[in-house]
Coordinates of C-alpha atoms in Angstrom, one line a residue:
M1 CA 245.1 -62.7 6.7
H2 CA 241.7 -62.8 6.1
R3 CA 238.7 -63.8 8.5
H4 CA 236.2 -66.0 7.9
E5 CA 232.8 -64.2 8.7
T6 CA 231.3 -67.7 10.3
S7 CA 228.5 -67.0 12.4
P8 CA 225.1 -68.8 11.1
H9 CA 224.1 -65.5 10.1
A10 CA 226.4 -64.3 8.2
L11 CA 226.6 -67.4 5.9
G12 CA 224.7 -69.0 4.0
P13 CA 224.2 -71.6 1.2
G14 CA 224.9 -68.1 -1.4
R15 CA 228.5 -67.0 -0.2
I16 CA 229.0 -71.8 0.2
A17 CA 228.6 -72.1 -3.6
R18 CA 230.1 -68.8 -3.6
F19 CA 233.7 -70.7 -2.1
W20 CA 232.8 -73.7 -3.0
L21 CA 232.5 -73.1 -6.4
P22 CA 236.2 -72.7 -7.8
L23 CA 237.9 -75.9 -5.6
E24 CA 234.3 -77.2 -7.4
A25 CA 236.4 -76.0 -10.9
T26 CA 239.8 -77.0 -9.2
W27 CA 238.7 -80.7 -8.4
L28 CA 236.8 -81.2 -12.3
M29 CA 239.8 -79.4 -13.9
M30 CA 241.7 -81.8 -12.2
A31 CA 239.3 -84.9 -12.4
A32 CA 240.1 -84.2 -16.5
E33 CA 244.0 -84.4 -17.1
G34 CA 242.9 -88.5 -16.1
P35 CA 240.5 -89.3 -19.0
F36 CA 242.6 -86.5 -21.6
L37 CA 245.7 -88.4 -21.3
A38 CA 244.1 -92.3 -21.2
A39 CA 242.4 -91.7 -24.2
V40 CA 245.6 -89.2 -25.9
I41 CA 247.1 -92.9 -25.1
A42 CA 244.9 -94.8 -26.5
R43 CA 244.7 -93.5 -29.6
L44 CA 248.9 -93.6 -29.8
P45 CA 250.0 -97.6 -30.7
V46 CA 250.2 -100.7 -28.2
P47 CA 247.3 -98.6 -26.3
K48 CA 246.5 -101.7 -24.0
E49 CA 250.0 -102.2 -22.5
N50 CA 250.9 -98.8 -22.5
L51 CA 247.7 -98.4 -20.1
A52 CA 247.8 -101.0 -18.0
A53 CA 251.5 -99.9 -17.0
F54 CA 250.2 -95.8 -16.8
A55 CA 247.7 -97.0 -14.4
V56 CA 250.4 -99.0 -12.9
A57 CA 252.8 -96.4 -12.9
S58 CA 250.2 -93.0 -11.3
A59 CA 248.8 -95.5 -8.6
L60 CA 252.5 -96.1 -6.8
A61 CA 253.3 -92.5 -7.2
W62 CA 249.9 -92.1 -5.8
I63 CA 250.5 -94.0 -2.9
V64 CA 254.8 -92.4 -2.8
E65 CA 252.5 -89.0 -2.9
S66 CA 250.5 -90.0 -0.1
P67 CA 252.0 -88.8 2.9
I68 CA 252.2 -85.1 1.9
I69 CA 248.7 -84.7 -0.3
M70 CA 246.6 -83.6 3.2
M71 CA 249.2 -80.8 3.4
L72 CA 246.4 -78.6 2.4
S73 CA 243.8 -78.9 4.6
A74 CA 247.2 -78.5 8.0
S75 CA 248.2 -75.4 6.1
N76 CA 244.8 -74.6 5.6
A77 CA 244.2 -75.6 9.1
L78 CA 247.0 -74.3 11.4
V79 CA 248.6 -71.2 8.7
R80 CA 247.0 -68.6 11.4
D81 CA 250.1 -66.5 11.6
G82 CA 253.3 -66.1 10.2
V83 CA 255.0 -68.3 13.1
A84 CA 252.9 -71.3 12.2
Y85 CA 253.5 -70.7 8.4
R86 CA 257.7 -71.1 9.5
K87 CA 257.4 -74.3 11.5
L88 CA 255.2 -75.5 9.1
R89 CA 256.9 -74.6 5.6
R90 CA 259.6 -76.1 7.9
F91 CA 257.8 -80.0 8.7
S92 CA 256.8 -78.6 4.4
F93 CA 259.9 -79.1 3.4
A94 CA 261.5 -82.4 5.1
L95 CA 258.5 -84.1 3.7
N96 CA 258.5 -83.6 0.9
A97 CA 262.8 -85.1 0.7
A98 CA 261.6 -87.9 2.5
V99 CA 259.1 -88.8 -0.9
T100 CA 261.7 -87.3 -3.2
V101 CA 264.1 -89.8 -1.4
V102 CA 261.3 -93.0 -1.8
M103 CA 261.2 -92.0 -5.1
I104 CA 264.9 -92.2 -6.4
V105 CA 265.1 -96.0 -4.4
L106 CA 261.6 -97.1 -6.2
I107 CA 262.8 -96.6 -9.3
I108 CA 266.1 -98.2 -9.8
P109 CA 265.7 -101.1 -12.2
P110 CA 265.3 -103.9 -9.2
V111 CA 263.2 -101.9 -6.7
F112 CA 261.3 -101.7 -9.6
D113 CA 261.4 -105.0 -10.7
L114 CA 260.6 -106.7 -7.3
V115 CA 257.6 -104.7 -7.4
A116 CA 256.3 -104.5 -10.5
R117 CA 256.2 -108.2 -11.6
R118 CA 257.0 -110.1 -8.5
V119 CA 254.2 -108.1 -5.9
I120 CA 252.0 -106.5 -8.4
G121 CA 252.8 -109.4 -11.0
L122 CA 252.7 -108.2 -14.5
N123 CA 253.6 -109.6 -17.7
A124 CA 257.7 -107.7 -18.5
D125 CA 256.4 -105.5 -21.6
V126 CA 254.0 -103.7 -19.5
A127 CA 256.5 -104.3 -16.5
G128 CA 258.6 -102.3 -18.8
L129 CA 257.2 -100.5 -19.9
A130 CA 255.4 -98.9 -16.7
G131 CA 259.4 -98.3 -15.2
R132 CA 260.6 -96.5 -17.9
S133 CA 257.4 -93.7 -17.5
M134 CA 258.2 -93.4 -13.2
I135 CA 261.7 -91.9 -14.6
F136 CA 259.3 -88.4 -15.7
L137 CA 257.0 -88.9 -13.0
V138 CA 260.3 -88.9 -10.2
L139 CA 259.8 -85.2 -9.0
W140 CA 255.6 -85.0 -9.2
P141 CA 255.0 -85.8 -5.0
A142 CA 257.1 -83.6 -3.7
A143 CA 255.9 -80.2 -6.2
I144 CA 252.3 -81.9 -5.2
G145 CA 253.6 -81.2 -1.7
F146 CA 255.1 -78.1 -2.3
R147 CA 252.4 -76.7 -3.5
R148 CA 249.8 -78.1 -2.2
F149 CA 250.7 -76.0 1.2
Y150 CA 251.2 -72.9 -0.4
Q151 CA 247.0 -73.8 -2.2
G152 CA 246.2 -74.5 2.0
I153 CA 247.3 -70.0 2.5
L154 CA 245.4 -69.3 0.1
I155 CA 242.1 -71.0 0.9
R156 CA 242.8 -69.3 4.2
D157 CA 242.7 -66.2 2.6
G158 CA 239.7 -66.4 1.1
R159 CA 241.1 -66.4 -2.4
P160 CA 240.0 -70.3 -3.6
Q161 CA 239.9 -68.6 -6.9
A162 CA 243.8 -68.1 -7.8
V163 CA 243.8 -72.0 -6.7
T164 CA 241.2 -72.3 -9.8
W165 CA 244.3 -70.0 -11.4
G166 CA 246.9 -73.0 -11.2
T167 CA 245.3 -75.0 -11.9
V168 CA 244.5 -73.6 -15.5
I169 CA 248.7 -73.7 -15.9
R170 CA 248.8 -77.1 -14.7
L171 CA 246.2 -77.8 -18.1
S172 CA 247.8 -76.1 -20.2
T173 CA 251.6 -77.2 -19.2
M174 CA 249.9 -80.8 -18.7
A175 CA 248.3 -80.6 -22.2
A176 CA 251.1 -79.1 -24.3
T177 CA 253.8 -81.7 -23.1
G178 CA 250.9 -84.4 -23.6
L179 CA 251.5 -83.7 -27.3
L180 CA 254.8 -82.0 -28.1
S181 CA 255.8 -85.7 -26.3
A182 CA 253.4 -88.1 -28.8
L183 CA 253.9 -85.5 -32.2
V184 CA 257.6 -85.0 -31.1
F185 CA 259.7 -87.2 -29.2
R186 CA 257.0 -90.1 -30.5
L187 CA 257.4 -91.2 -27.0
P188 CA 255.6 -94.6 -25.2
G189 CA 252.3 -93.8 -24.7
A190 CA 252.8 -94.4 -21.4
S191 CA 255.4 -92.0 -20.7
V192 CA 253.6 -89.6 -22.9
G193 CA 251.2 -89.8 -19.2
A194 CA 253.9 -89.7 -17.1
A195 CA 256.3 -86.8 -19.0
A196 CA 252.8 -84.7 -18.9
L197 CA 251.8 -85.0 -15.4
G198 CA 255.3 -84.3 -13.7
V199 CA 255.3 -81.4 -16.1
G200 CA 252.1 -80.2 -15.2
V201 CA 252.5 -79.8 -11.6
L202 CA 255.4 -78.6 -12.0
A203 CA 254.5 -75.1 -13.6
E204 CA 251.1 -75.0 -10.8
G205 CA 253.2 -75.4 -7.8
A206 CA 255.6 -72.6 -9.6
A207 CA 252.4 -70.6 -9.9
S208 CA 251.0 -71.9 -6.6
W209 CA 254.0 -70.1 -4.8
A210 CA 254.0 -66.9 -6.9
M211 CA 249.9 -66.6 -6.0
A212 CA 250.4 -66.5 -2.9
R213 CA 253.7 -64.4 -1.6
P214 CA 251.0 -60.8 -0.8
T215 CA 250.0 -63.5 1.5
V216 CA 252.8 -65.0 3.2
R217 CA 255.2 -61.7 2.6
K218 CA 251.7 -60.3 5.1
L219 CA 252.8 -63.6 7.0
Q220 CA 256.2 -62.9 8.4
R221 CA 255.6 -59.2 8.7
Q222 CA 253.4 -60.0 12.2
T223 CA 255.7 -60.0 15.1
D224 CA 256.3 -62.7 17.5
V225 CA 254.2 -60.7 19.7
E226 CA 250.8 -60.9 17.7
C227 CA 251.4 -65.0 16.5
E228 CA 250.4 -66.4 20.2
F229 CA 248.9 -69.3 17.4
G230 CA 252.4 -69.8 16.8
R231 CA 253.4 -69.6 19.3
S232 CA 252.3 -72.6 20.9
L233 CA 252.2 -74.7 18.2
T234 CA 254.7 -77.2 18.6
A235 CA 257.0 -79.6 16.2
A236 CA 255.3 -82.8 18.6
G237 CA 251.2 -81.0 18.2
V238 CA 252.1 -81.0 14.6
M239 CA 253.0 -84.6 14.7
R240 CA 250.1 -85.5 16.0
F241 CA 247.9 -83.6 13.7
Y242 CA 249.4 -85.0 10.8
A243 CA 250.5 -88.4 11.4
P244 CA 246.5 -89.7 11.0
L245 CA 246.1 -87.0 7.6
A246 CA 248.5 -89.1 6.8
L247 CA 247.4 -92.4 7.3
T248 CA 244.1 -91.4 6.0
S249 CA 246.0 -90.3 2.9
F250 CA 248.6 -93.1 2.8
L251 CA 245.8 -95.8 3.3
S252 CA 243.3 -94.1 1.0
F253 CA 245.9 -93.8 -1.8
F254 CA 246.7 -97.4 -0.8
I255 CA 243.4 -98.3 -2.8
N256 CA 244.9 -97.4 -6.3
P257 CA 247.7 -100.1 -6.1
L258 CA 245.4 -102.7 -4.3
T259 CA 242.4 -102.0 -7.2
T260 CA 245.4 -102.5 -9.2
F261 CA 246.7 -106.3 -7.4
F262 CA 243.1 -107.9 -7.6
L263 CA 242.4 -106.6 -10.9
A264 CA 246.1 -108.2 -12.2
H265 CA 244.8 -111.6 -10.4
G266 CA 241.2 -111.9 -11.6
R267 CA 240.0 -112.6 -15.1
S268 CA 241.1 -110.9 -18.0
P269 CA 243.6 -109.0 -16.3
L270 CA 245.0 -106.8 -19.1
E271 CA 241.2 -105.8 -20.0
S272 CA 240.5 -104.8 -16.2
L273 CA 244.0 -102.4 -16.0
A274 CA 243.5 -100.3 -19.3
V275 CA 239.2 -100.0 -18.4
L276 CA 240.3 -98.9 -14.9
P277 CA 241.8 -95.5 -15.6
V278 CA 238.9 -94.2 -17.7
V279 CA 235.9 -96.2 -15.3
V280 CA 237.4 -94.7 -12.1
G281 CA 237.9 -90.9 -14.2
L282 CA 234.6 -91.1 -15.8
A283 CA 232.7 -92.1 -11.9
F284 CA 235.7 -88.6 -10.6
I285 CA 235.1 -86.0 -12.4
F286 CA 231.7 -86.3 -10.7
R287 CA 233.6 -87.1 -7.2
T288 CA 234.8 -83.9 -7.2
A289 CA 232.4 -81.8 -5.9
G290 CA 232.2 -83.3 -2.2
I291 CA 235.4 -83.6 -1.9
A292 CA 235.7 -79.9 -2.7
M293 CA 233.9 -79.8 0.2
Q294 CA 236.5 -81.2 2.8
E295 CA 238.7 -77.5 2.1
V296 CA 234.8 -75.3 2.6
V297 CA 234.1 -76.8 5.8
I298 CA 238.1 -76.5 7.0
A299 CA 237.9 -73.0 6.3
L300 CA 233.9 -71.9 7.3
V301 CA 232.5 -74.1 9.9
G302 CA 234.3 -71.7 12.6
D303 CA 235.5 -72.3 15.6
A304 CA 233.1 -73.9 17.6
G305 CA 231.3 -75.8 14.3
E306 CA 227.8 -73.0 14.7
N307 CA 228.1 -73.0 10.4
R308 CA 227.9 -77.0 11.0
R309 CA 224.0 -76.9 9.8
I310 CA 224.1 -75.4 7.0
L311 CA 227.4 -76.8 5.7
A312 CA 225.8 -80.4 6.3
R313 CA 223.3 -79.3 4.3
F314 CA 225.2 -77.8 1.6
T315 CA 227.3 -81.4 1.6
L316 CA 223.8 -83.1 1.3
R317 CA 222.5 -81.5 -1.9
I318 CA 225.9 -81.5 -3.5
G319 CA 226.2 -85.3 -2.9
V320 CA 222.4 -85.9 -4.0
A321 CA 223.4 -84.1 -7.5
S322 CA 226.6 -85.3 -8.7
T323 CA 225.6 -89.3 -7.5
A324 CA 222.4 -88.5 -9.8
A325 CA 224.2 -86.2 -13.0
L326 CA 226.7 -90.2 -13.0
A327 CA 223.6 -92.2 -12.8
A328 CA 223.0 -89.7 -15.9
V329 CA 225.7 -90.8 -17.9
L330 CA 225.9 -94.4 -17.4
F331 CA 222.4 -95.7 -17.1
T332 CA 221.9 -93.9 -21.0
P333 CA 223.4 -93.8 -24.1
L334 CA 225.9 -91.7 -23.1
A335 CA 227.9 -94.1 -21.9
K336 CA 229.0 -95.3 -24.9
V337 CA 229.2 -92.2 -26.1
W338 CA 232.6 -91.6 -23.0
Y339 CA 233.7 -94.9 -23.2
R340 CA 234.0 -95.1 -27.6
T341 CA 234.3 -91.5 -28.9
V342 CA 236.2 -89.2 -25.5
S343 CA 237.9 -91.9 -24.3
G344 CA 239.2 -93.7 -28.4
L345 CA 238.6 -97.8 -26.3
S346 CA 237.7 -99.8 -28.8
P347 CA 234.2 -101.3 -29.4
E348 CA 235.5 -104.2 -26.9
L349 CA 237.3 -102.9 -24.4
A350 CA 234.2 -99.9 -24.5
A351 CA 231.5 -102.7 -23.6
F352 CA 233.3 -104.2 -21.6
A353 CA 233.6 -100.3 -19.7
L354 CA 229.8 -100.3 -19.2
L355 CA 229.1 -103.6 -16.3
P356 CA 232.0 -101.3 -14.4
G357 CA 231.7 -97.7 -14.5
V358 CA 228.0 -98.7 -13.2
L359 CA 228.9 -100.5 -10.3
L360 CA 230.6 -97.2 -9.1
V361 CA 227.4 -94.7 -9.5
L362 CA 227.4 -94.1 -5.6
L363 CA 230.7 -92.9 -5.2
P364 CA 229.9 -89.6 -5.6
F365 CA 227.2 -89.1 -2.1
L366 CA 229.9 -90.9 -0.6
E367 CA 232.3 -89.3 -1.0
S368 CA 230.5 -86.1 0.0
V369 CA 229.7 -87.5 3.3
L370 CA 233.1 -88.3 3.7
S371 CA 234.9 -84.8 3.3
Y372 CA 232.5 -82.8 5.0
Q373 CA 232.8 -85.6 8.9
R374 CA 236.5 -85.5 7.3
G375 CA 236.2 -81.6 7.1
V376 CA 234.4 -80.7 10.9
F377 CA 237.4 -83.0 12.8
V378 CA 240.1 -81.4 10.9
K379 CA 238.5 -78.1 11.9
A380 CA 238.9 -78.8 15.1
R381 CA 242.2 -80.1 14.6
R382 CA 241.4 -83.4 16.0
T383 CA 242.4 -85.4 13.5
A384 CA 242.8 -89.6 14.5
P385 CA 239.7 -91.0 14.0
I386 CA 239.4 -89.3 10.4
G387 CA 243.0 -92.1 10.6
I388 CA 240.5 -95.1 12.3
A389 CA 238.1 -94.3 9.8
V390 CA 240.6 -95.0 6.5
A391 CA 241.8 -97.9 8.3
V392 CA 238.5 -99.8 7.8
Q393 CA 237.2 -98.2 5.1
L394 CA 240.3 -100.4 3.3
A395 CA 239.8 -103.0 4.9
V396 CA 236.6 -103.7 4.1
T397 CA 238.2 -102.8 0.6
A398 CA 240.9 -105.8 -0.1
A399 CA 238.1 -107.8 1.9
V400 CA 235.4 -107.6 -0.9
F401 CA 238.2 -107.8 -3.8
T402 CA 239.4 -110.9 -1.2
L403 CA 236.3 -112.5 -1.5
M404 CA 234.9 -111.4 -5.2
V405 CA 238.2 -111.4 -6.8
M406 CA 240.4 -114.6 -5.2
G407 CA 236.7 -116.1 -4.0
L408 CA 234.0 -116.5 -6.0
K409 CA 236.2 -115.1 -10.1
T410 CA 234.5 -112.0 -10.8
V411 CA 236.3 -110.3 -13.8
G412 CA 238.5 -107.8 -12.3
A413 CA 236.4 -104.8 -13.2
V414 CA 233.6 -105.9 -12.0
S415 CA 234.5 -105.9 -8.7
V416 CA 235.8 -101.9 -7.9
G417 CA 232.9 -100.7 -7.3
P418 CA 231.6 -103.2 -5.3
A419 CA 235.0 -103.6 -3.0
L420 CA 235.0 -99.7 -3.7
T421 CA 231.2 -98.3 -2.5
A422 CA 232.1 -100.9 0.7
G423 CA 234.7 -99.1 2.1
Y424 CA 233.4 -95.9 1.4
L425 CA 230.0 -97.0 3.4
S426 CA 232.6 -98.3 7.2
G427 CA 234.6 -95.6 6.1
A428 CA 231.4 -93.0 6.7
A429 CA 229.7 -94.7 9.6
V430 CA 232.9 -94.9 11.0
L431 CA 232.8 -91.4 11.0
V432 CA 228.9 -91.0 12.1
L433 CA 228.3 -93.0 14.8
T434 CA 232.6 -90.9 16.2
R435 CA 230.9 -88.8 18.6
G436 CA 233.7 -86.0 20.7
G437 CA 235.7 -86.6 23.7
S438 CA 235.0 -83.7 25.2
S439 CA 233.1 -80.6 26.4
R440 CA 235.1 -78.0 23.5
Q441 CA 234.5 -80.2 20.3
G442 CA 231.5 -81.2 21.7
W443 CA 230.3 -81.1 19.3
L444 CA 231.5 -82.6 16.6
G445 CA 229.4 -86.0 18.3
Q446 CA 226.5 -84.5 16.5
L447 CA 227.8 -85.0 12.8
G448 CA 225.5 -88.7 13.6
S449 CA 222.5 -85.7 13.9
T450 CA 223.2 -84.0 10.6
G451 CA 222.2 -83.2 7.2
G452 CA 218.4 -82.9 6.6

């Protein structure tokens, strides 16, 4: 596989930017899918109920998907030779099968009714729309795991542009499926969104597999003698490495249904659930810049962390710029343009969304901090602190939601920004304060003192 030049003298801001830009473009295009689908659903019959149902269905699919989502980072960090490729592929495919079984169980009507109506507290109409849309997402988690495994291989091989092209294929297929489902098959809005998501990611998975074939063939030609790292990688070692990452993504994605739960039980529940994908989708567009940094850090930081400082400075600039850009939308008339013209919300819902959107303004900066911290820990194959940090993040988020929604009786959507911001701050603090515990990984102990 391609070997990156990662010495401090070889790596500069220009090279980091060239590596980061395709991944940022990928995340930016992915961020567009939520607002696009929300805009389509908002223009179909019964928009409030269908927007709420789509928010619930996608949140549940995300939580099922969560154990497999970190396969991108895992293959980026671990697929160093042919033996490691085969071992991680077996592990990945087993996880894909497991999440598919969970999805099949979840869409069984009595099971889904229990989750949607008794746990989340949806009314019968919204629960019915959400349950039918879940059928279109049954293969979505496994398809995500499949394509992220091969995307990690592409990134490790120095081909982030291929990941971008896969996302172009995904979005094109998603848009075509969404429009076909709405205009030809006349599906309910929530089902339109789910069908578009499901078919789009299947197309992207196939494209990622095809583009990774040259790299995979090179890996498969290696003899066992050449694969020193892979021979040392045991099944138990893979599990120890990946389990905290799976916990991280599981708990992170649990924030979405947690948010849905509190909004469904707060003031103005239908309005809050209806604007949730719109305001969160807008913030996500600007969070993508920081999210992309995690894979950049894993690929470029170096085995001894020699590029930590230059990557920290680059990440800091990305975080400040992305939060400033989001503020330029939220605190100007552009917010109304986004909510009404682009997202298609009614005047009442657009006005309702203004304050919840403003309260999310710090998330892009905090996302950048978290992505950098996670990247250096993954590169060092020291993943346990990442799981601890996200557990703290989830606990703080739930505590703030409980205080605002149950205690202060705040409008549900207004509580989202403070709860998520407090959670992000706590998670970042845990990682910054964590110190490396061995001389081999001691450079991690300097994380809290870098970035300027």
